Coordinates of C-alpha atoms in Angstrom, one line a residue:
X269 CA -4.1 -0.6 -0.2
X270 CA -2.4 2.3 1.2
X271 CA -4.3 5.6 1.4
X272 CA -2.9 8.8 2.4
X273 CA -6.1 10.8 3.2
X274 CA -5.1 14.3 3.0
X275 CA -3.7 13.8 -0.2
X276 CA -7.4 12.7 -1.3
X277 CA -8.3 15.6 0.1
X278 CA -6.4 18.0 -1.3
X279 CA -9.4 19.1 -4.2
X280 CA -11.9 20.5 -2.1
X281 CA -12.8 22.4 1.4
X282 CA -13.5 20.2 4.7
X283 CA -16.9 19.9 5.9
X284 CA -18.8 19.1 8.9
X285 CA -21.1 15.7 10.0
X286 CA -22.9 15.2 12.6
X287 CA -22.3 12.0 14.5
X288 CA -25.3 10.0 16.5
X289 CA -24.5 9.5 19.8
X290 CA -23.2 6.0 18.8
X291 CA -20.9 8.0 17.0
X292 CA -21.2 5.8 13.6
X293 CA -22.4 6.9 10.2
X294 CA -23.4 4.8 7.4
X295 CA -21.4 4.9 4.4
X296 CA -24.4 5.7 2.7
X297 CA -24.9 9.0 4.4
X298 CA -21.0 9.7 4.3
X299 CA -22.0 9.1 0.2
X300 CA -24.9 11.3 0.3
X301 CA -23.3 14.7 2.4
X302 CA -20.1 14.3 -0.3
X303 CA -21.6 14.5 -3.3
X304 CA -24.1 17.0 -2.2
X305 CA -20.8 18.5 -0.8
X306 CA -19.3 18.5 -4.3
X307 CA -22.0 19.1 -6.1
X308 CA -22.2 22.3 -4.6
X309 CA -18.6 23.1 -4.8
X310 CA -18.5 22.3 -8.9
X311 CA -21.1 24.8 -9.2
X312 CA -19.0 27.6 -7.4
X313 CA -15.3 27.2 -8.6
X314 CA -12.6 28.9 -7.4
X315 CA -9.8 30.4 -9.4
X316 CA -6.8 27.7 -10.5
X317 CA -8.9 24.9 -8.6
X318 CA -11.0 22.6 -10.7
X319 CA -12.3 19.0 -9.4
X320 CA -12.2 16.3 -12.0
X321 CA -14.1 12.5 -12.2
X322 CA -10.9 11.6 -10.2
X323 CA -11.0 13.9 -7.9
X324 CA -14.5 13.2 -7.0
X325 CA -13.7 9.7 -6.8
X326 CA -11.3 9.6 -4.2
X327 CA -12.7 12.4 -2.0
X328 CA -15.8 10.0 -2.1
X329 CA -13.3 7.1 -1.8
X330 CA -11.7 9.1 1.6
X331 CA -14.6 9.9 3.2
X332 CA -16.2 6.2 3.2
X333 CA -12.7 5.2 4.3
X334 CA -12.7 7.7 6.7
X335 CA -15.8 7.0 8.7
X336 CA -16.2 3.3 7.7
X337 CA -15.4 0.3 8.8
X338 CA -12.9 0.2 6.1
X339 CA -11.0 3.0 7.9
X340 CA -10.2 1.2 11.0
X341 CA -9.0 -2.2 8.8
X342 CA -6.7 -0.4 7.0
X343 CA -5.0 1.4 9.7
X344 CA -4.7 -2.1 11.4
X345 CA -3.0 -3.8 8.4
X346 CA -1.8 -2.3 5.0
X347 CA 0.1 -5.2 3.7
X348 CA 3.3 -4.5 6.0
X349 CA 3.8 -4.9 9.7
X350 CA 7.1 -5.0 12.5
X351 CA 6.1 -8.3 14.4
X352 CA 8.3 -7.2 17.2
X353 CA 6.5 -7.9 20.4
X354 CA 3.8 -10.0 18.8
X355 CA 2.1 -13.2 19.9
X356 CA 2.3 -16.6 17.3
X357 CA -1.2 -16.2 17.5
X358 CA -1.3 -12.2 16.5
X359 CA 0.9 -12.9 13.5
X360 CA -1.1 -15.8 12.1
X361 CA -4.1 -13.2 12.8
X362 CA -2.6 -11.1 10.4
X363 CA -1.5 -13.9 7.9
X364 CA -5.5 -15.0 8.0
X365 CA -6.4 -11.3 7.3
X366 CA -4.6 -11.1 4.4
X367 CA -6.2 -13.9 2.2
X368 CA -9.3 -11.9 3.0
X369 CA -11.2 -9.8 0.6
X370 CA -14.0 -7.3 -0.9
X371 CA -16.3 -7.6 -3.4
X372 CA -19.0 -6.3 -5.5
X373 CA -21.9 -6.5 -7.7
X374 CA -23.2 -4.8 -10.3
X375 CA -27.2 -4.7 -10.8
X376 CA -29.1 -4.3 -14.2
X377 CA -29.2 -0.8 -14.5
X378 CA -25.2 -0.5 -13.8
X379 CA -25.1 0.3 -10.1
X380 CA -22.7 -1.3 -8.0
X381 CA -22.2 -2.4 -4.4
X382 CA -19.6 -2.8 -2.4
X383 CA -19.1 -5.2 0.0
X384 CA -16.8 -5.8 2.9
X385 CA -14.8 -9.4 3.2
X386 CA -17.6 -10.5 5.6
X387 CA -19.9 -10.4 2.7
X388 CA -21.6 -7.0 4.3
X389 CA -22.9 -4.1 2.4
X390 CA -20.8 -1.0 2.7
X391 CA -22.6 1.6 -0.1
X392 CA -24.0 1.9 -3.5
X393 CA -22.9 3.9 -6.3
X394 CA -24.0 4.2 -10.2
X395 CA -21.8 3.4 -13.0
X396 CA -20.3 6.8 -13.6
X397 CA -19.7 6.9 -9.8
X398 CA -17.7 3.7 -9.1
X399 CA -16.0 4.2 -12.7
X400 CA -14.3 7.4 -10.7
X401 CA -14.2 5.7 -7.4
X402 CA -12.4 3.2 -9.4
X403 CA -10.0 5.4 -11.0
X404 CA -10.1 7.4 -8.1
X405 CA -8.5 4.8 -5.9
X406 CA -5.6 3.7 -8.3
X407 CA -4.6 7.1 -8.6
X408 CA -4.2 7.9 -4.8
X409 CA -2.5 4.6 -4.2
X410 CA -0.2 5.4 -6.7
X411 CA 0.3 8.9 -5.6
X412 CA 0.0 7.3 -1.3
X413 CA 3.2 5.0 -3.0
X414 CA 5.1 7.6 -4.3
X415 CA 4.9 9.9 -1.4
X416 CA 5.9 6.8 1.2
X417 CA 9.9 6.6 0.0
X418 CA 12.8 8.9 -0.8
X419 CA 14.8 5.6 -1.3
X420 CA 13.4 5.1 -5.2
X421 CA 12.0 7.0 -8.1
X422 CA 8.6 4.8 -8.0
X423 CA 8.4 5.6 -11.6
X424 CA 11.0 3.7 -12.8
X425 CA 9.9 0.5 -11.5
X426 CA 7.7 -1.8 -13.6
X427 CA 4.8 -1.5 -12.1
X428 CA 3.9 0.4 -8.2
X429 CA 3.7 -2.0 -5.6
X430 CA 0.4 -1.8 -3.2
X431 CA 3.0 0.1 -0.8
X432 CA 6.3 0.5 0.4
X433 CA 7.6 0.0 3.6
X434 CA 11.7 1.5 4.2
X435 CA 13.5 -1.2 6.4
X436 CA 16.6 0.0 8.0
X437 CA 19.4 -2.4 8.3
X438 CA 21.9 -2.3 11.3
X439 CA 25.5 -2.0 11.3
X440 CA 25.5 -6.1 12.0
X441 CA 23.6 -6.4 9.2
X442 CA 19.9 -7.1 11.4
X443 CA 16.8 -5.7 10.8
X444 CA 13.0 -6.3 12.6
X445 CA 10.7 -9.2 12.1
X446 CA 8.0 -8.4 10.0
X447 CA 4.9 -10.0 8.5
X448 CA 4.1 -8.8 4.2
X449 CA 1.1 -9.5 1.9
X450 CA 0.8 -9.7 -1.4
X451 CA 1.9 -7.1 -4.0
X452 CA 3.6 -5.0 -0.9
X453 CA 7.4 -4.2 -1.1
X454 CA 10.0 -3.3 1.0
X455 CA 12.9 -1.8 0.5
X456 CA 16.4 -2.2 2.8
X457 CA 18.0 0.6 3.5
X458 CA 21.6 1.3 5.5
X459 CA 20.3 2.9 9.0
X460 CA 21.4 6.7 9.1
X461 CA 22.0 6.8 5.2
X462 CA 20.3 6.8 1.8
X463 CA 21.8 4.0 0.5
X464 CA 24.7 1.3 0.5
X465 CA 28.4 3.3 -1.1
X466 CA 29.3 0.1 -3.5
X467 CA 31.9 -0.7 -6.0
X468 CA 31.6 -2.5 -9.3
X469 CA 32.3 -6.2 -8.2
X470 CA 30.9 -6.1 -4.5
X471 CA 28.2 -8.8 -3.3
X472 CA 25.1 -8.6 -1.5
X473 CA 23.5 -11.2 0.2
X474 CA 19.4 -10.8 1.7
X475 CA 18.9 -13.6 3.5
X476 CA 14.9 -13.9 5.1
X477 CA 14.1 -17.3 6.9
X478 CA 10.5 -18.8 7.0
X479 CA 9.0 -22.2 6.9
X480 CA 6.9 -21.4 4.2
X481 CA 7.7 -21.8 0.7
X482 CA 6.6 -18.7 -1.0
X483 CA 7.4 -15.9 -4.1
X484 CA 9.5 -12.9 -3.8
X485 CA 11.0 -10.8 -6.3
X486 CA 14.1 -9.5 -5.4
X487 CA 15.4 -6.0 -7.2
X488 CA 17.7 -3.4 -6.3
X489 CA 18.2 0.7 -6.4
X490 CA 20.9 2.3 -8.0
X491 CA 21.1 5.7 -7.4
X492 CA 17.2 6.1 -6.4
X493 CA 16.3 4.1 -9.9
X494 CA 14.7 0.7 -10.0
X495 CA 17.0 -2.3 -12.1
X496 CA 15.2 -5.5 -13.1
X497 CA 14.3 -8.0 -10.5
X498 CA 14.3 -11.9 -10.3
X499 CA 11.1 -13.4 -9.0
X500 CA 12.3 -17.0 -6.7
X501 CA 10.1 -19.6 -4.9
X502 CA 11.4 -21.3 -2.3
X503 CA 11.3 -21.5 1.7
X504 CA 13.9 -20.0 4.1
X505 CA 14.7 -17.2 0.9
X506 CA 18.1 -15.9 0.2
X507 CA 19.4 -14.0 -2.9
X508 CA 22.7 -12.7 -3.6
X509 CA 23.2 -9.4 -5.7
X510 CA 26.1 -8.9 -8.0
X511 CA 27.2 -4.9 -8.4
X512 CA 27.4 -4.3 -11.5
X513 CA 28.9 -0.6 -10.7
X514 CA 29.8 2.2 -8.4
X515 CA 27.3 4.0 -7.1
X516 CA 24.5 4.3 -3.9
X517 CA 22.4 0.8 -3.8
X518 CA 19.3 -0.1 -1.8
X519 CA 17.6 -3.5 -2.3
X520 CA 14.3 -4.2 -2.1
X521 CA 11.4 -7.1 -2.4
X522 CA 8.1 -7.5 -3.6
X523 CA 5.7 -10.4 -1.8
X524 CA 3.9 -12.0 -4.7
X525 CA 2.7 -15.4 -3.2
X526 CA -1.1 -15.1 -1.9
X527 CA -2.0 -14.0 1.8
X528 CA 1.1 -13.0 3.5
X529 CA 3.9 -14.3 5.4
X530 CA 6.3 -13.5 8.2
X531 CA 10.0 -13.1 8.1
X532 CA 12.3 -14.4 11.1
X533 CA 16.3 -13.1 12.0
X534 CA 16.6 -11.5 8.6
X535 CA 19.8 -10.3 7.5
X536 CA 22.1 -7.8 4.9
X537 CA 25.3 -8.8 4.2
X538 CA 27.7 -6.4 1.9
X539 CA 31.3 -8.6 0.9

């Protein structure tokens, strides 16, 4: 999930924390210094400025990321990575990563806990609370999407992809090696231009080698807006696009298979 923390941020003034000397804090001390943090800041608005559940939610959700062991984990690996320069070993690292995940429980009064994919406790919060975390969270990934890419109108698509990555194509037609996870997209772009100048007729061809046999759907832009996209399963994946138009074209995949999966010698062919 891809979480653009001043964006979270955005609802309410900074404040300060002391660190131990270890320089760690508990997520349940991050908890406890927001909401108090909140709590007094609902009580004093300010003019045009108004913090809703949401809000609340993901300035909790930013400052447990923030400070948490979360924080690093997602700055190490948010569904998309260039594999340039990396070991075998590194990229099936990643690949491993990906398949694992989070979890939670929910007690008899309604409070739940979070837990990291190691099966550790990260914090606590009562119903109301991880309703707007929840809500929280979907919101500023959706927003963290939309603000990633000038290549597509995000809202036009049928549903927002956990992130977007722009891939810039050479003029032979090359682009880097990279590794994606499940429900992350990325879209190919001409390097140096918004978008591929194509008449009605033209062909183009994304071919992406790898042993495995996975899903990818593959969809294009036209014009910054989202068309339909096919969904294939196979290994060593390539998919031809048929123009239907003139106009400015970038083309794009979405990983669906589970865990992830790296891409070899890629390539974007315009006839």
């Amino acid at each position: 999930m891809k979480i653009k923390i001043s964006d979270m941020l955005d609802t309410t003034d900074g404040f300060d924390l002391e660190l131990p000397e270890d320089g760690m804090v508990s997520a349940e001390k991050i908890k406890e210094v927001t909401m108090r943090k909140l709590h007094d800041t609902q009580g004093a608005p300010r003019r045009g400025r108004r913090i809703s559940k949401a809000g609340v939610a993901a300035i909790v959700a930013a400052a447990v990321l923030a400070l948490s062991g979360a924080a690093y984990a997602v700055s190490q690996w948010t569904g998309f990575a260039s594999t340039e320069g990396l070991t075998n070993r590194q990229i099936q690292a990643l690949i491993d990563s990906a398949s694992q995940t989070s979890s939670q429980s929910v007690d008899r009064d309604g409070n739940v806990t979070y837990y990291d994919e190691n099966g550790n406790e990260e914090f606590t919060l009562t119903a109301e609370e991880a309703a707007a975390y929840e809500q929280g969270l979907l919101e500023a990934r959706g927003q963290a999407v939309r603000d990633s890419t000038t290549l597509v109108d995000v809202d036009t698509m049928d549903m927002i992809p956990n992130s977007i990555t722009e891939v810039a194509v050479g003029e032979d037609g090359s682009f880097e090696d990279f590794i994606i996870s499940n429900g992350h997209m990325a879209i190919f772009y001409p390097e140096g231009s918004q978008g591929y100048d194509l008449k009605a007729g033209d062909t183009v061809t994304l071919t992406l080698p790898t042993d495995e046999v996975c899903y990818l759907a593959y969809g294009m832009t036209q014009d910054g807006v989202a068309t339909e996209c096919d969904v294939v399963q196979k290994a060593d994946q390539s998919y031809t696009f048929e123009i239907p138009e003139d106009g400015l074209y970038c083309f794009y995949i979405i990983y669906y298979s589970a865990g992830a999966d790296a891409f070899t010698g890629g390539s974007l062919t315009v006839n």
